[in-house]
Amino acid sequence: MKHILAEVITIGDEILYGQITDTNTQWISTELDKLGIRTVRKSSVGDDKERILEILQEAESRADIILITGGLGPTKDDITKNVLAQYFNSTLVIHEQALMEVTAYFKSKGKELTEINRSQAALPDTCTFISNKRGTAPGMWFEKNGKVFVSMPGVPHEMKGMMTDTILSKLQKHFETPVIYHKMIKTVGIGESFLATKIEQWEDNLPPHIKLAYLPTMGQVRLRLTATGTDLATLQADVEAQTTQLQSLVSDYIYGYDNDTLESVTSELLLKHRYTIAVAESCSVGYISYSLGSVAGCSQYFMGSIVAYSNEAKINLLDVNRNTLEKYGAVSEETVKEMAQQVRLKFNTSIGMASSGIAGPSGGSEDKPVGTVWIAYADGKQTVARRLQLGNDRDLNIKLTAVHVLNLLRQSIY
Amino acid sequence: MKHILAEVITIGDEILYGQITDTNTQWISTELDKLGIRTVRKSSVGDDKERILEILQEAESRADIILITGGLGPTKDDITKNVLAQYFNSTLVIHEQALMEVTAYFKSKGKELTEINRSQAALPDTCTFISNKRGTAPGMWFEKNGKVFVSMPGVPHEMKGMMTDTILSKLQKHFETPVIYHKMIKTVGIGESFLATKIEQWEDNLPPHIKLAYLPTMGQVRLRLTATGTDLATLQADVEAQTTQLQSLVSDYIYGYDNDTLESVTSELLLKHRYTIAVAESCSVGYISYSLGSVAGCSQYFMGSIVAYSNEAKINLLDVNRNTLEKYGAVSEETVKEMAQQVRLKFNTSIGMASSGIAGPSGGSEDKPVGTVWIAYADGKQTVARRLQLGNDRDLNIKLTAVHVLNLLRQSIY
């Protein structure tokens, strides 16, 4: 199969000099990859006419699709549009629909159109106008010698909206890209190499039209299956059959698919069972609460939490037995179980969860080195605790503790 | 002044296809910028011989310094070293010091050197070896026609270590870069355009050898002053004099300098005054606690918090008066003040802080639209509340609330 090739170009001094983080190119190449379009080069150049002309020329010689973001603001620094006009031997003329849309945009914000913003509706006369529903700089689609160039604003949500609304489907149609079906299988609680060993044989036997990618993130590994062919229904059936096999190998670790997150999956489980939850945190200093509370609508099940960082707080606010703390220490199975049980009673919820550990960088001992964390689940019938051995990075330990607590919750109430 | 020009090249399919986030290039160009070296192009290419040769050739024609990361692992996919050997007409030979270091590295991990890892000590015979104290792939420094090429591993902490330990100073010496002095002035609680208006006149009067850059991040704007010249002491004095003028214009908003963070500054203030603190959170669902708790050593002042997401929790666990909640609502000056006062009593701390608001995306009203947040500070002598009007993004509202609470804390105990 011949691949359609793309280049992604970012224009702007701020990105080039490292003043702002470029999140656009990763997003764009991920979306192109989903359509079977292969990115062959990503580049950033500054707001400099010669540099921009040079990279346009280069990219045209290498790729079928050239996607450009940035440099479309109304200020003098932003020269992309003028350079594009020059590159495509075009004249800038006011585009009627573009003017209508930018006027409407300002009106919706209760503002009059200024002359400088009116100029945003002037487009090279050889381009196809692409509507921007989220801002004032329109997109531009050029065709030249069978190649497609698309210029988009650099503001991430404007660029993403434009890609999703218009450009991705227009590219699919224009290049008759192959039919592709993706499925993301999301795992938690197992490292990449252990997972790879468990599914090695299955992976080796995948049919040639289905590819597997490992995409690790913090405490999680996402597995992406990509099937390429001509008929969507067939591809979908093929991928589902492989997924079923995969499930039988590592079902304990799979928490969801595609757009699921650990947060959304635990939220759905709590809603389904009509359970309520409260959390007692020590080493995770509020991050478990934040993870539960980051889901819109969490007020239906998340009642709150007590962050008892000091031992006194564990005793006074969580009613943890002073003897337990003295005998076993704050970082122990006994203490974390009491914390989970007590916070459940305090908030009068179905479930209580807890964490206690040594986030670091100091405070470790030989028995309990930095990264030792106990977590617990209590629901009135049973209390389950688990010991984690994390690393030396305080912030990572805090965040990984929250991941493991959500995973314990998921496994306990499935 | 003639600029030394650099190009930054990332090699690896995972970055090109969007599977992992490239944080290296931003870091590298920021560090180069600090030395007065200007990045003119950033590029990513895949693990593909022809593509790598092509970009090396291009970069050589444009820049004085070509910094390359990635593609140095011991597996077959990683071909950078072989391609560099070809590009520089070199032969790979085992480098004695490299072999010693990689052997020592494995030994420190309690492992024997395997044949495949031994191959990591084979380097092109035209390069200068650069030590990697944090991993197994050495760096390589090449010189050709007055240009410098440096190849580094893609693992961020290995690359950063190598740059900081060796490469940056070696570049400075090699290119006799100008003397540069930087100072970062960190502000919070004022938007970029308001800040720009307040300091416009001062900015216009900056001497030509001092440049100002605005670097906005979430809820904060960092101002970076960069002085270029020949004598460090003079530059430092010039920048300090300008900083003093700037301070007199916007002292209320400046919370720190250079490596200070809002978290580190509030931590130092609490330690200095020997104050302890506890937090009552509603809409920020634990994120204020996380912000305070993310600082190593916070156990000296951070006692804990109560996340009272439900009204019942506000009444039962924080002793907020039921009448207050019924009369003024949970999102009100009255409620948030009681929350701050009560949490201080509960944890027996010097200071109590609180948040209550509508993080969204739903739950707003005409009076109190999404993004309405009340925050409060209480120390037993005074209670101060502040109303914020944030946006529509739930996660951003949660995080911005924490920024504003730390700012209120800073201003209250200065």
PDB file of C-alpha atoms in Angstrom, chain A residues 219-367:
ATOM      1  CA  GLY A 219       0.716   3.935  35.346  1.00  0.00           C
ATOM      2  CA  GLN A 220      -1.226   2.840  32.280  1.00  0.00           C
ATOM      3  CA  VAL A 221      -0.538   1.204  28.945  1.00  0.00           C
ATOM      4  CA  ARG A 222      -2.876   1.777  26.023  1.00  0.00           C
ATOM      5  CA  LEU A 223      -2.903  -0.808  23.250  1.00  0.00           C
ATOM      6  CA  ARG A 224      -4.042   0.418  19.862  1.00  0.00           C
ATOM      7  CA  LEU A 225      -5.205  -1.991  17.180  1.00  0.00           C
ATOM      8  CA  THR A 226      -5.308  -0.574  13.648  1.00  0.00           C
ATOM      9  CA  ALA A 227      -6.885  -2.537  10.809  1.00  0.00           C
ATOM     10  CA  THR A 228      -6.451  -1.378   7.219  1.00  0.00           C
ATOM     11  CA  GLY A 229      -8.516  -2.597   4.278  1.00  0.00           C
ATOM     12  CA  THR A 230     -11.487  -1.768   2.088  1.00  0.00           C
ATOM     13  CA  ASP A 231     -14.619  -2.671   4.069  1.00  0.00           C
ATOM     14  CA  LEU A 232     -15.304  -1.085   7.432  1.00  0.00           C
ATOM     15  CA  ALA A 233     -17.673  -3.776   8.724  1.00  0.00           C
ATOM     16  CA  THR A 234     -15.118  -6.510   7.995  1.00  0.00           C
ATOM     17  CA  LEU A 235     -12.319  -4.574   9.683  1.00  0.00           C
ATOM     18  CA  GLN A 236     -14.476  -3.903  12.692  1.00  0.00           C
ATOM     19  CA  ALA A 237     -15.344  -7.600  13.019  1.00  0.00           C
ATOM     20  CA  ASP A 238     -11.673  -8.564  12.651  1.00  0.00           C
ATOM     21  CA  VAL A 239     -10.601  -6.131  15.356  1.00  0.00           C
ATOM     22  CA  GLU A 240     -13.393  -7.175  17.710  1.00  0.00           C
ATOM     23  CA  ALA A 241     -12.383 -10.825  17.307  1.00  0.00           C
ATOM     24  CA  GLN A 242      -8.788  -9.975  18.205  1.00  0.00           C
ATOM     25  CA  THR A 243      -9.964  -7.865  21.122  1.00  0.00           C
ATOM     26  CA  THR A 244     -11.943 -10.809  22.503  1.00  0.00           C
ATOM     27  CA  GLN A 245      -8.797 -12.946  22.409  1.00  0.00           C
ATOM     28  CA  LEU A 246      -6.806 -10.199  24.069  1.00  0.00           C
ATOM     29  CA  GLN A 247      -9.437  -9.815  26.796  1.00  0.00           C
ATOM     30  CA  SER A 248      -9.108 -13.493  27.709  1.00  0.00           C
ATOM     31  CA  LEU A 249      -5.368 -12.984  28.261  1.00  0.00           C
ATOM     32  CA  VAL A 250      -5.297  -9.792  30.331  1.00  0.00           C
ATOM     33  CA  SER A 251      -8.876  -9.121  31.436  1.00  0.00           C
ATOM     34  CA  ASP A 252      -7.790  -8.093  34.943  1.00  0.00           C
ATOM     35  CA  TYR A 253      -5.858  -5.157  33.588  1.00  0.00           C
ATOM     36  CA  ILE A 254      -8.279  -3.848  30.964  1.00  0.00           C
ATOM     37  CA  TYR A 255     -10.384  -1.011  32.330  1.00  0.00           C
ATOM     38  CA  GLY A 256     -11.863   0.408  29.170  1.00  0.00           C
ATOM     39  CA  TYR A 257     -11.763   1.209  25.485  1.00  0.00           C
ATOM     40  CA  ASP A 258     -11.303   4.190  23.164  1.00  0.00           C
ATOM     41  CA  ASN A 259     -12.393   7.378  24.966  1.00  0.00           C
ATOM     42  CA  ASP A 260     -12.771   5.764  28.384  1.00  0.00           C
ATOM     43  CA  THR A 261     -10.575   7.130  31.137  1.00  0.00           C
ATOM     44  CA  LEU A 262      -9.968   5.574  34.537  1.00  0.00           C
ATOM     45  CA  GLU A 263     -11.901   8.531  35.940  1.00  0.00           C
ATOM     46  CA  SER A 264     -14.864   8.107  33.580  1.00  0.00           C
ATOM     47  CA  VAL A 265     -15.012   4.329  34.111  1.00  0.00           C
ATOM     48  CA  THR A 266     -15.025   4.561  37.910  1.00  0.00           C
ATOM     49  CA  SER A 267     -17.598   7.353  37.668  1.00  0.00           C
ATOM     50  CA  GLU A 268     -19.890   5.146  35.580  1.00  0.00           C
ATOM     51  CA  LEU A 269     -19.518   2.220  37.962  1.00  0.00           C
ATOM     52  CA  LEU A 270     -20.382   4.393  40.964  1.00  0.00           C
ATOM     53  CA  LEU A 271     -23.414   5.834  39.169  1.00  0.00           C
ATOM     54  CA  LYS A 272     -24.575   2.398  37.984  1.00  0.00           C
ATOM     55  CA  HIS A 273     -24.476   0.951  41.501  1.00  0.00           C
ATOM     56  CA  ARG A 274     -25.736   4.225  43.043  1.00  0.00           C
ATOM     57  CA  TYR A 275     -22.775   4.151  45.404  1.00  0.00           C
ATOM     58  CA  THR A 276     -21.409   7.202  47.142  1.00  0.00           C
ATOM     59  CA  ILE A 277     -17.747   7.636  48.033  1.00  0.00           C
ATOM     60  CA  ALA A 278     -15.411   9.546  50.342  1.00  0.00           C
ATOM     61  CA  VAL A 279     -11.629   9.496  50.575  1.00  0.00           C
ATOM     62  CA  ALA A 280      -9.031   9.724  53.343  1.00  0.00           C
ATOM     63  CA  GLU A 281      -5.711  10.840  51.948  1.00  0.00           C
ATOM     64  CA  SER A 282      -2.283  11.208  53.417  1.00  0.00           C
ATOM     65  CA  CYS A 283       0.672  10.912  51.018  1.00  0.00           C
ATOM     66  CA  SER A 284      -1.491  11.711  47.980  1.00  0.00           C
ATOM     67  CA  VAL A 285      -2.324  15.137  49.543  1.00  0.00           C
ATOM     68  CA  GLY A 286      -5.661  15.630  47.725  1.00  0.00           C
ATOM     69  CA  TYR A 287      -4.866  14.174  44.329  1.00  0.00           C
ATOM     70  CA  ILE A 288      -7.270  11.220  44.676  1.00  0.00           C
ATOM     71  CA  SER A 289     -10.037  13.717  45.453  1.00  0.00           C
ATOM     72  CA  TYR A 290      -9.027  15.805  42.472  1.00  0.00           C
ATOM     73  CA  SER A 291      -9.113  12.707  40.235  1.00  0.00           C
ATOM     74  CA  LEU A 292     -12.631  11.808  41.394  1.00  0.00           C
ATOM     75  CA  GLY A 293     -13.718  15.454  41.383  1.00  0.00           C
ATOM     76  CA  SER A 294     -12.397  16.220  37.909  1.00  0.00           C
ATOM     77  CA  VAL A 295     -15.374  14.405  36.364  1.00  0.00           C
ATOM     78  CA  ALA A 296     -18.328  16.687  35.606  1.00  0.00           C
ATOM     79  CA  GLY A 297     -21.368  15.568  37.561  1.00  0.00           C
ATOM     80  CA  CYS A 298     -19.337  13.906  40.329  1.00  0.00           C
ATOM     81  CA  SER A 299     -21.523  15.550  42.957  1.00  0.00           C
ATOM     82  CA  GLN A 300     -23.894  12.601  42.533  1.00  0.00           C
ATOM     83  CA  TYR A 301     -21.426  10.235  44.202  1.00  0.00           C
ATOM     84  CA  PHE A 302     -18.384  12.136  45.479  1.00  0.00           C
ATOM     85  CA  MET A 303     -19.174  13.530  48.918  1.00  0.00           C
ATOM     86  CA  GLY A 304     -15.724  14.722  49.849  1.00  0.00           C
ATOM     87  CA  SER A 305     -12.543  13.780  51.584  1.00  0.00           C
ATOM     88  CA  ILE A 306     -10.259  14.354  54.508  1.00  0.00           C
ATOM     89  CA  VAL A 307      -6.620  14.977  53.786  1.00  0.00           C
ATOM     90  CA  ALA A 308      -5.014  13.974  57.075  1.00  0.00           C
ATOM     91  CA  TYR A 309      -1.392  14.733  56.450  1.00  0.00           C
ATOM     92  CA  SER A 310      -0.328  14.883  60.091  1.00  0.00           C
ATOM     93  CA  ASN A 311      -0.784  12.037  62.571  1.00  0.00           C
ATOM     94  CA  GLU A 312      -2.810  14.363  64.800  1.00  0.00           C
ATOM     95  CA  ALA A 313      -5.232  14.929  61.935  1.00  0.00           C
ATOM     96  CA  LYS A 314      -5.500  11.174  61.408  1.00  0.00           C
ATOM     97  CA  ILE A 315      -6.445  10.781  65.073  1.00  0.00           C
ATOM     98  CA  ASN A 316      -8.618  13.869  65.571  1.00  0.00           C
ATOM     99  CA  LEU A 317     -10.401  14.106  62.250  1.00  0.00           C
ATOM    100  CA  LEU A 318     -10.442  10.498  61.080  1.00  0.00           C
ATOM    101  CA  ASP A 319     -10.658   8.788  64.474  1.00  0.00           C
ATOM    102  CA  VAL A 320      -7.775   6.504  63.596  1.00  0.00           C
ATOM    103  CA  ASN A 321      -6.793   4.682  66.779  1.00  0.00           C
ATOM    104  CA  ARG A 322      -3.689   6.216  68.353  1.00  0.00           C
ATOM    105  CA  ASN A 323      -2.514   2.698  69.230  1.00  0.00           C
ATOM    106  CA  THR A 324      -2.678   1.616  65.616  1.00  0.00           C
ATOM    107  CA  LEU A 325      -0.489   4.538  64.598  1.00  0.00           C
ATOM    108  CA  GLU A 326       1.966   3.914  67.399  1.00  0.00           C
ATOM    109  CA  LYS A 327       2.165   0.169  66.896  1.00  0.00           C
ATOM    110  CA  TYR A 328       2.197  -0.086  63.103  1.00  0.00           C
ATOM    111  CA  GLY A 329       3.075   3.434  61.947  1.00  0.00           C
ATOM    112  CA  ALA A 330       1.158   5.752  59.620  1.00  0.00           C
ATOM    113  CA  VAL A 331       2.332   3.845  56.560  1.00  0.00           C
ATOM    114  CA  SER A 332       0.834   0.448  57.296  1.00  0.00           C
ATOM    115  CA  GLU A 333      -1.951  -1.882  56.283  1.00  0.00           C
ATOM    116  CA  GLU A 334      -3.634  -1.411  59.662  1.00  0.00           C
ATOM    117  CA  THR A 335      -3.662   2.397  59.518  1.00  0.00           C
ATOM    118  CA  VAL A 336      -4.794   2.682  55.918  1.00  0.00           C
ATOM    119  CA  LYS A 337      -7.644   0.218  56.530  1.00  0.00           C
ATOM    120  CA  GLU A 338      -8.847   2.245  59.513  1.00  0.00           C
ATOM    121  CA  MET A 339      -8.615   5.420  57.447  1.00  0.00           C
ATOM    122  CA  ALA A 340     -10.827   3.931  54.715  1.00  0.00           C
ATOM    123  CA  GLN A 341     -13.336   2.596  57.239  1.00  0.00           C
ATOM    124  CA  GLN A 342     -13.475   5.815  59.229  1.00  0.00           C
ATOM    125  CA  VAL A 343     -13.837   8.207  56.309  1.00  0.00           C
ATOM    126  CA  ARG A 344     -16.743   6.102  55.071  1.00  0.00           C
ATOM    127  CA  LEU A 345     -18.468   6.567  58.425  1.00  0.00           C
ATOM    128  CA  LYS A 346     -17.620  10.267  58.635  1.00  0.00           C
ATOM    129  CA  PHE A 347     -19.164  11.059  55.266  1.00  0.00           C
ATOM    130  CA  ASN A 348     -21.854   8.356  55.577  1.00  0.00           C
ATOM    131  CA  THR A 349     -21.018   6.946  52.135  1.00  0.00           C
ATOM    132  CA  SER A 350     -21.193   3.469  50.582  1.00  0.00           C
ATOM    133  CA  ILE A 351     -17.466   3.391  50.042  1.00  0.00           C
ATOM    134  CA  GLY A 352     -14.379   4.787  51.740  1.00  0.00           C
ATOM    135  CA  MET A 353     -10.932   4.781  50.187  1.00  0.00           C
ATOM    136  CA  ALA A 354      -7.580   5.723  51.675  1.00  0.00           C
ATOM    137  CA  SER A 355      -3.891   6.237  51.010  1.00  0.00           C
ATOM    138  CA  SER A 356      -0.885   6.475  53.295  1.00  0.00           C
ATOM    139  CA  GLY A 357       2.705   6.349  52.150  1.00  0.00           C
ATOM    140  CA  ILE A 358       6.076   7.976  51.774  1.00  0.00           C
ATOM    141  CA  ALA A 359       5.894  10.233  48.745  1.00  0.00           C
ATOM    142  CA  GLY A 360       9.471  11.418  49.217  1.00  0.00           C
ATOM    143  CA  PRO A 361      11.972  12.717  48.472  1.00  0.00           C
ATOM    144  CA  SER A 362      12.912  12.006  52.125  1.00  0.00           C
ATOM    145  CA  GLY A 363      11.274  10.125  55.002  1.00  0.00           C
ATOM    146  CA  GLY A 364      12.065   6.595  53.877  1.00  0.00           C
ATOM    147  CA  SER A 365      13.604   3.806  55.964  1.00  0.00           C
ATOM    148  CA  GLU A 366      15.053   0.393  55.144  1.00  0.00           C
ATOM    149  CA  ASP A 367      11.719  -1.317  55.860  1.00  0.00           C
TER     150      ASP A 367
END
